[in-house]
XYZ file of C-alpha atoms in Angstrom:
528
model
C -0.093 0.064 0.033
C 2.832 2.189 0.919
C 4.322 1.737 -2.536
C 1.028 2.306 -4.277
C 0.921 5.671 -2.371
C 4.069 6.846 -3.679
C 2.580 5.890 -7.470
C -0.620 8.057 -6.422
C 1.487 11.089 -5.408
C 0.181 13.171 -7.784
C -3.278 12.617 -6.887
C -2.735 12.487 -3.440
C -1.013 16.113 -3.761
C -3.583 17.280 -5.529
C -1.827 17.821 -9.017
C -4.315 19.176 -11.358
C -3.222 17.389 -14.331
C 0.253 15.272 -15.192
C 1.908 15.031 -18.171
C 3.170 17.790 -20.486
C 3.760 16.100 -23.793
C 1.533 13.167 -25.144
C -0.733 13.607 -22.192
C -1.775 17.057 -22.926
C -3.180 15.911 -26.540
C -4.775 12.939 -24.900
C -6.965 15.157 -22.498
C -7.779 16.948 -25.572
C -9.075 13.946 -27.306
C -11.044 13.064 -24.443
C -12.576 16.599 -24.426
C -13.192 16.497 -28.134
C -15.383 12.950 -27.555
C -17.094 14.526 -24.662
C -18.099 17.718 -26.656
C -19.137 15.838 -29.590
C -16.040 17.040 -31.805
C -14.734 13.464 -32.556
C -16.317 10.073 -32.544
C -14.651 7.549 -30.222
C -14.071 5.202 -32.865
C -12.028 7.578 -35.020
C -9.129 7.618 -32.390
C -6.322 5.174 -33.101
C -6.406 3.852 -29.514
C -9.787 4.809 -27.519
C -9.228 2.482 -24.764
C -8.224 4.752 -22.120
C -10.288 7.897 -23.244
C -13.371 5.680 -22.954
C -12.016 4.696 -19.691
C -11.785 8.278 -18.535
C -14.922 9.216 -19.949
C -16.706 6.576 -18.181
C -15.093 7.580 -14.687
C -16.217 11.308 -15.450
C -19.759 10.206 -15.944
C -19.867 7.870 -12.859
C -17.745 9.930 -10.337
C -18.510 13.588 -11.662
C -14.936 14.091 -11.781
C -12.932 16.339 -14.605
C -11.453 14.758 -17.431
C -8.009 16.011 -16.160
C -8.817 13.699 -12.790
C -10.534 11.077 -14.414
C -7.267 10.505 -16.673
C -5.166 10.194 -13.695
C -7.291 7.844 -11.793
C -7.108 5.725 -15.151
C -3.409 5.652 -15.002
C -3.389 4.314 -11.101
C -5.967 1.966 -11.942
C -3.704 0.208 -14.308
C -0.587 0.503 -12.236
C -2.798 -1.489 -9.539
C -3.628 -4.081 -12.094
C -0.068 -4.578 -12.733
C 1.098 -5.115 -9.294
C -1.720 -7.898 -8.887
C -1.259 -9.830 -11.992
C 2.842 -9.636 -12.220
C 2.670 -12.250 -8.862
C -0.072 -13.865 -10.391
C 1.833 -14.695 -13.655
C 5.115 -15.676 -11.709
C 2.823 -17.825 -9.646
C 1.660 -19.956 -12.684
C 5.390 -20.110 -13.428
C 6.216 -21.864 -10.538
C 3.338 -22.228 -7.918
C 4.864 -21.701 -4.596
C 3.921 -19.501 -1.906
C 7.531 -17.954 -1.881
C 6.838 -16.949 -5.474
C 4.032 -14.705 -5.117
C 5.858 -12.875 -2.013
C 9.242 -12.490 -4.106
C 7.231 -11.755 -7.486
C 5.198 -8.975 -5.295
C 7.703 -6.918 -3.975
C 9.396 -7.281 -7.653
C 6.274 -5.892 -9.237
C 6.488 -3.002 -6.825
C 9.623 -1.946 -8.514
C 7.706 -0.660 -11.779
C 10.369 -1.961 -13.766
C 8.184 -1.547 -17.027
C 8.091 2.494 -16.301
C 11.345 3.964 -17.643
C 10.400 7.427 -17.663
C 11.913 7.650 -21.408
C 9.061 6.337 -23.487
C 6.846 4.560 -20.514
C 5.220 6.851 -18.134
C 3.135 7.297 -15.170
C 1.238 9.738 -16.589
C -1.859 9.364 -19.219
C 0.036 7.696 -22.178
C -1.816 5.205 -24.125
C 1.292 2.502 -24.570
C 2.150 2.689 -21.421
C -1.097 1.948 -19.897
C -1.750 -0.892 -22.580
C 1.571 -2.383 -21.770
C 0.302 -2.542 -17.957
C -2.885 -3.922 -19.311
C -0.918 -6.506 -21.249
C -0.299 -8.287 -17.995
C -3.778 -9.540 -18.245
C -3.232 -10.965 -21.343
C 0.057 -12.710 -20.513
C -1.839 -14.237 -17.152
C -4.720 -15.545 -19.365
C -2.472 -17.034 -21.779
C -0.700 -18.875 -18.882
C -4.228 -20.014 -17.218
C -5.420 -21.139 -20.801
C -2.251 -23.273 -21.424
C -3.143 -25.756 -18.363
C -6.200 -24.999 -16.414
C -8.797 -24.490 -19.290
C -11.366 -27.391 -19.104
C -8.934 -29.796 -18.182
C -10.193 -33.365 -20.026
C -11.468 -31.390 -23.261
C -9.737 -31.421 -26.515
C -6.933 -29.161 -27.139
C -8.598 -27.474 -29.981
C -11.548 -26.483 -27.925
C -11.996 -22.909 -26.980
C -12.723 -22.731 -23.307
C -13.626 -19.960 -20.894
C -10.088 -18.630 -20.489
C -9.575 -18.818 -24.146
C -12.551 -16.603 -24.739
C -11.452 -14.439 -22.155
C -7.814 -13.950 -23.944
C -9.649 -13.087 -27.286
C -11.254 -10.621 -25.613
C -8.391 -9.172 -23.340
C -6.397 -9.576 -27.010
C -9.364 -7.045 -28.896
C -9.453 -4.679 -26.098
C -5.447 -4.467 -25.988
C -5.682 -3.327 -29.548
C -7.932 -0.645 -28.524
C -5.669 0.480 -25.724
C -2.618 0.445 -28.120
C -2.090 -1.535 -31.261
C 1.663 -1.852 -31.132
C 1.074 -3.047 -27.650
C -1.336 -5.753 -29.136
C 1.575 -6.890 -31.885
C 3.553 -7.919 -28.817
C 0.935 -9.915 -27.656
C 0.149 -11.341 -30.886
C 3.722 -12.224 -31.180
C 3.732 -14.109 -27.874
C 0.819 -15.927 -28.928
C 2.374 -16.849 -32.665
C 5.386 -17.867 -30.889
C 3.693 -20.162 -28.894
C 1.632 -21.693 -31.567
C 4.803 -22.266 -33.519
C 6.593 -23.991 -30.442
C 3.475 -26.384 -30.118
C 3.405 -27.184 -33.741
C 7.284 -28.274 -33.564
C 6.553 -30.004 -30.053
C 4.098 -32.304 -31.711
C 5.620 -32.879 -35.015
C 8.939 -33.650 -33.711
C 7.318 -35.473 -30.910
C 9.462 -33.525 -27.807
C 9.764 -34.948 -24.398
C 7.869 -31.524 -23.181
C 4.774 -30.484 -21.508
C 4.233 -28.235 -24.590
C 2.686 -31.234 -26.362
C -0.047 -31.553 -23.811
C -1.007 -27.806 -23.641
C -4.212 -26.318 -25.369
C -3.590 -25.064 -28.802
C -3.340 -21.090 -29.215
C -4.276 -20.743 -33.058
C -7.848 -19.383 -32.679
C -6.474 -16.892 -30.331
C -3.670 -16.005 -32.588
C -5.987 -15.716 -35.428
C -8.446 -13.571 -34.008
C -5.927 -11.092 -32.396
C -4.306 -10.786 -35.682
C -7.141 -10.338 -37.943
C -8.332 -7.723 -35.258
C -5.111 -5.960 -35.446
C -5.007 -5.549 -38.932
C -8.599 -4.651 -39.286
C -8.144 -1.815 -36.907
C -4.851 -0.390 -37.876
C -5.113 -0.864 -41.865
C -7.447 2.256 -42.254
C -5.722 4.571 -39.968
C -3.182 7.023 -41.331
C -0.786 6.672 -38.275
C -0.248 2.545 -39.061
C 0.778 3.864 -42.737
C 3.043 6.518 -41.571
C 4.937 4.249 -39.059
C 5.273 1.677 -42.277
C 6.402 4.156 -44.463
C 9.195 5.462 -42.217
C 10.351 1.984 -41.762
C 10.549 1.373 -45.454
C 12.363 5.142 -46.056
C 14.555 4.032 -43.652
C 15.411 0.717 -45.686
C 15.898 2.505 -48.519
C 18.262 4.707 -47.140
C 20.348 1.817 -45.977
C 20.243 0.320 -49.328
C 21.014 3.733 -50.994
C 23.983 4.339 -48.739
C 22.632 6.854 -46.857
C 21.065 5.624 -43.714
C 19.265 7.630 -40.801
C 21.310 8.126 -38.081
C 20.909 5.118 -35.896
C 18.942 5.706 -32.497
C 19.425 9.591 -33.451
C 17.403 10.882 -30.546
C 19.216 8.965 -28.072
C 22.425 10.040 -29.438
C 21.193 13.633 -29.151
C 19.993 13.279 -25.337
C 23.262 11.739 -24.547
C 25.131 14.807 -26.290
C 22.935 16.979 -24.000
C 23.421 14.981 -21.122
C 27.300 15.454 -21.569
C 26.833 19.349 -22.226
C 25.139 19.511 -18.500
C 28.052 17.398 -16.945
C 26.004 14.323 -16.656
C 26.235 10.993 -19.286
C 24.945 8.150 -20.477
C 26.357 5.801 -17.836
C 25.111 8.143 -15.198
C 21.492 7.731 -16.459
C 21.837 4.079 -17.468
C 22.610 3.289 -13.541
C 19.796 5.343 -12.305
C 17.194 4.377 -14.902
C 18.138 0.820 -15.904
C 20.554 -0.894 -13.099
C 17.603 -2.507 -11.434
C 16.203 -3.658 -14.769
C 19.390 -4.837 -15.720
C 19.599 -7.049 -12.669
C 16.354 -8.555 -13.566
C 17.284 -9.340 -16.959
C 20.188 -10.923 -15.708
C 18.047 -13.105 -13.454
C 15.883 -14.195 -16.910
C 19.002 -15.016 -18.823
C 20.091 -17.466 -15.915
C 16.798 -19.119 -15.749
C 16.847 -19.263 -19.708
C 19.969 -20.911 -19.484
C 18.991 -23.538 -17.128
C 16.174 -24.127 -19.474
C 18.383 -24.483 -22.342
C 20.541 -26.666 -20.514
C 17.753 -28.919 -19.299
C 18.460 -28.107 -15.753
C 14.422 -27.537 -15.108
C 13.480 -30.922 -16.413
C 11.848 -31.904 -13.204
C 9.580 -28.888 -13.434
C 8.251 -29.569 -17.035
C 5.178 -26.821 -16.343
C 7.844 -24.178 -15.569
C 10.302 -25.232 -18.218
C 7.782 -25.234 -21.052
C 6.235 -21.459 -19.857
C 9.549 -20.271 -19.443
C 10.110 -21.201 -23.279
C 6.935 -19.361 -24.117
C 7.734 -16.359 -22.614
C 11.187 -16.247 -23.678
C 10.283 -16.736 -27.243
C 7.516 -14.467 -27.299
C 10.152 -11.505 -25.812
C 12.797 -12.615 -28.219
C 10.354 -12.150 -30.927
C 9.787 -8.603 -30.337
C 13.559 -7.919 -30.723
C 13.575 -7.497 -34.379
C 10.704 -4.529 -33.911
C 13.682 -3.239 -31.543
C 16.286 -3.398 -34.118
C 14.203 -1.641 -36.905
C 13.165 1.059 -34.529
C 16.875 1.783 -33.643
C 18.409 1.454 -36.992
C 15.514 3.538 -38.605
C 15.538 6.324 -35.766
C 11.900 5.836 -35.437
C 10.944 8.096 -32.063
C 12.032 6.050 -29.199
C 9.672 3.262 -30.055
C 12.660 0.777 -28.787
C 12.567 1.998 -25.134
C 8.661 1.148 -25.280
C 9.390 -2.253 -26.194
C 12.130 -2.595 -23.530
C 9.143 -1.573 -21.165
C 7.110 -4.415 -22.076
C 10.261 -6.671 -22.041
C 10.592 -5.833 -18.452
C 7.268 -6.638 -17.586
C 8.166 -10.244 -18.647
C 11.787 -10.057 -16.913
C 10.074 -9.060 -13.725
C 7.804 -12.329 -13.766
C 10.638 -14.416 -14.897
C 13.491 -13.073 -12.665
C 11.422 -13.627 -9.918
C 11.202 -17.150 -10.407
C 15.033 -17.359 -10.719
C 15.310 -15.785 -7.232
C 12.745 -18.511 -5.558
C 14.596 -21.311 -7.562
C 17.653 -20.134 -6.163
C 16.470 -19.733 -2.543
C 17.302 -23.378 -1.657
C 20.687 -23.571 -3.299
C 21.737 -20.493 -1.185
C 20.064 -21.740 1.949
C 22.096 -24.955 1.883
C 25.340 -22.803 1.722
C 24.477 -20.163 4.279
C 21.312 -21.140 6.149
C 17.448 -20.575 5.570
C 17.311 -17.325 8.088
C 20.195 -15.758 6.276
C 19.086 -16.396 2.968
C 15.651 -14.925 3.859
C 17.349 -11.783 5.635
C 19.792 -11.415 2.474
C 16.890 -11.420 -0.219
C 14.741 -9.071 1.784
C 17.404 -6.665 2.381
C 18.334 -6.923 -1.489
C 14.405 -6.215 -2.323
C 14.572 -3.286 -0.196
C 17.570 -2.089 -1.481
C 16.346 -2.348 -4.973
C 13.113 -0.466 -4.230
C 14.048 2.959 -3.474
C 16.778 2.614 -6.283
C 13.855 1.906 -8.907
C 11.332 4.093 -7.644
C 13.429 7.065 -7.563
C 13.341 7.216 -11.411
C 9.693 6.152 -11.705
C 8.513 9.845 -11.970
C 10.473 12.345 -14.301
C 12.946 14.647 -11.650
C 16.078 16.730 -11.513
C 17.419 13.207 -10.404
C 17.258 12.152 -13.870
C 17.597 15.387 -15.600
C 13.903 15.652 -16.256
C 11.220 18.195 -15.195
C 8.316 17.669 -12.979
C 5.516 16.547 -15.439
C 2.853 18.641 -13.228
C 0.632 20.822 -15.019
C -1.118 23.283 -12.893
C -4.379 24.878 -13.575
C -2.947 28.111 -13.685
C -0.888 27.279 -16.857
C -3.867 25.744 -18.674
C -6.235 28.674 -17.706
C -3.430 31.146 -18.676
C -2.888 29.373 -22.151
C -6.837 29.488 -22.596
C -6.864 33.164 -21.863
C -3.846 33.401 -24.480
C -5.400 31.529 -27.144
C -8.679 33.410 -26.797
C -7.355 36.866 -26.358
C -4.243 36.924 -29.108
C -4.441 38.572 -32.454
C -4.902 35.496 -34.776
C -2.842 37.514 -37.055
C 0.170 36.917 -35.305
C 2.150 33.844 -34.100
C 2.233 32.467 -30.623
C 5.666 31.055 -29.433
C 7.014 28.926 -26.365
C 10.046 27.823 -24.804
C 11.753 24.733 -26.069
C 8.348 23.510 -28.417
C 5.560 25.435 -29.839
C 2.508 25.560 -27.579
C 0.169 23.370 -29.589
C -0.194 20.634 -26.981
C -1.707 23.553 -24.689
C -3.933 24.031 -27.153
C -5.036 20.551 -27.708
C -5.495 20.065 -23.972
C -7.735 23.575 -23.544
C -9.645 23.279 -26.461
C -9.509 19.875 -28.075
C -7.550 18.843 -31.227
C -10.035 19.747 -33.702
C -10.450 23.326 -32.564
C -7.254 24.918 -34.402
C -4.511 23.343 -36.854
C -1.601 21.998 -35.079
C 1.073 24.066 -37.077
C -0.570 27.070 -35.945
C 0.946 26.890 -32.581
C 4.419 25.162 -33.675
C 6.623 28.032 -33.302
C 9.247 28.191 -30.372
C 12.381 30.062 -29.394
C 15.567 28.916 -31.050
C 18.555 27.690 -28.162
C 20.167 30.899 -26.632
C 17.777 33.416 -28.246
C 15.363 34.029 -25.335
C 17.154 37.432 -24.754
C 17.118 38.708 -28.666
C 13.853 36.771 -29.945
C 15.653 37.637 -33.525
C 15.071 34.392 -34.940
C 11.572 33.887 -33.122
C 9.430 36.243 -35.008
C 9.550 37.971 -38.197
C 7.635 40.842 -36.690
C 5.266 41.415 -33.948
C 4.318 38.152 -31.829
C 3.287 36.645 -28.513
C 5.706 34.612 -26.271
C 4.065 32.240 -23.972
C 6.263 31.324 -20.872
C 5.290 29.253 -17.755
C 6.710 28.920 -14.500
C 7.195 25.262 -15.518
C 9.351 26.268 -18.332
C 11.588 27.908 -15.987
C 11.721 25.386 -13.650
C 12.203 23.081 -16.173
C 15.190 24.665 -18.056
C 17.127 26.264 -15.005
C 16.710 23.346 -12.546
C 16.284 20.185 -14.349
C 18.185 20.960 -17.809
C 20.922 23.205 -16.079
C 20.433 26.033 -18.199
C 21.431 24.131 -21.152
C 19.131 25.844 -23.858
C 18.070 28.840 -21.851
C 19.617 30.489 -18.912
C 18.343 32.248 -16.069
C 19.402 35.672 -17.143
C 17.542 35.139 -20.384
C 14.251 34.472 -18.374
C 14.927 37.514 -16.233
C 15.604 39.666 -19.284
C 12.016 39.645 -20.409
C 10.300 41.729 -17.835
C 13.245 44.341 -18.461
C 13.231 44.770 -22.065
C 11.861 47.610 -24.044
C 9.247 46.514 -26.314
C 8.249 42.908 -24.445
C 5.019 43.833 -22.586
C 2.996 41.425 -20.343
C -0.476 41.008 -21.597
C -1.735 38.040 -19.227
C -0.028 36.998 -16.013
C -1.857 34.703 -13.456
C 1.449 33.448 -11.232
C 1.898 30.361 -13.347
C 1.663 31.192 -16.762
C 2.587 34.801 -18.371
C 1.826 36.049 -21.991
C 3.979 38.499 -23.489
C 3.435 40.824 -26.646
C 6.611 41.396 -28.339
C 7.069 44.561 -30.329
C 8.750 44.683 -33.616
C 11.347 47.205 -32.231
C 12.168 44.762 -29.214
C 13.748 42.424 -32.032
C 15.902 44.814 -32.834
C 16.994 45.963 -29.694
C 20.435 45.382 -29.872
C 20.898 47.400 -32.970
C 19.035 50.250 -31.145
C 21.628 50.175 -28.116
C 24.714 50.189 -30.439
C 23.625 52.966 -32.717
C 22.253 55.100 -30.179
């Protein structure tokens, strides 16, 4: 409960909303659906939006609060299901305890591409733990004695959850499809080659695999986002063939350069964000090696189910390679989050199986104390990086009511003939959040202040314009990013600069009207 209270801190502390990137657009989509501007099935992934609207209707909460509660509900689901998944791999009492504490580490959340904020892939990833659990239940507990080909209640539930995963996020549904397809391939090989394995006696996954594949294609093939991603992959491949490839993992390389510029580096961030994950990947690797070496032959069900999950995880690695080599966003880090969901459960089983060996050397009591201390040490190490913070050189993602109210006033009051710029990136996300995504074209608010030009603004506007600055901008650039792009002196200069005038200010948001003479201030000062 104490760990969940840490995850729930934004709600407990009364945050108005959390998430300054994609989350703001998801908030806008919820507004669009509620206002009748968008039909829910027009969205590529309407799952969390439907959930949030349902919560709003039932509780009367605002869309902001409902989306935050949706995030918590999926975390709670994962907390429950990770130990249950591990228990299906190895049905022992110790498994539940070890896996529960391992689940509390929240290793699937890496704050790079998976978040504790409204973010469809992150919620779909945690929801997929239900699909994995039903998959394991269906293999061995589905109506014993009946034909392997007959669809059972667990099989039907797996189909429903698979289709629901498509609606939460198709990319995560694809990961689940890979797992089911890999299981089907293993089952075919086991029966064809007459392997001495429990896999031969498991119920087949053919129906569930086929239905999920059809649902995925039917839903995504008519969506522009699917074809845009596919086109990015094709163009990257053409680049490699023509000798002009994209920069592999370009965004990661750029972030590494930025970290070095502020005195940090990739090794430090890796240690803070991925060290505990690396431990569990190593634990999973030990168990997989034991399976390969037939050290688990006396546990045939554990052996078989670890093979399923391992092949399902390995089956996603080609996508990781494609996303890295093609420099397609940071999608490879999303897949890493899903893989850590599997590694958490399998790694917990490794710990449980290792307890007797360790106890025979140092004693049972010492073993239990050592494992407890290890988990207690890993817990704060992992949770310290669960939310963005200056600890990992990221800003707090709290979106205050004053920010949204301020942007709302700015968008309503400004002269539409003039551009509105913001710090680091254009304010279009806030326009999405306040008015919905259908209100204004996205490119109308995509102008940002170039690096180190906040005190001159010469490259920001061609003539007069508006500049939006929030308290969050100041905190992000000064505290989290160590003045990498914009300094405190530049922010302070705005209120002292002739020709830069406050239009709206509410304590958390300020809208400046920038006169044309302010853009030539340095020239005027030199000549006159």
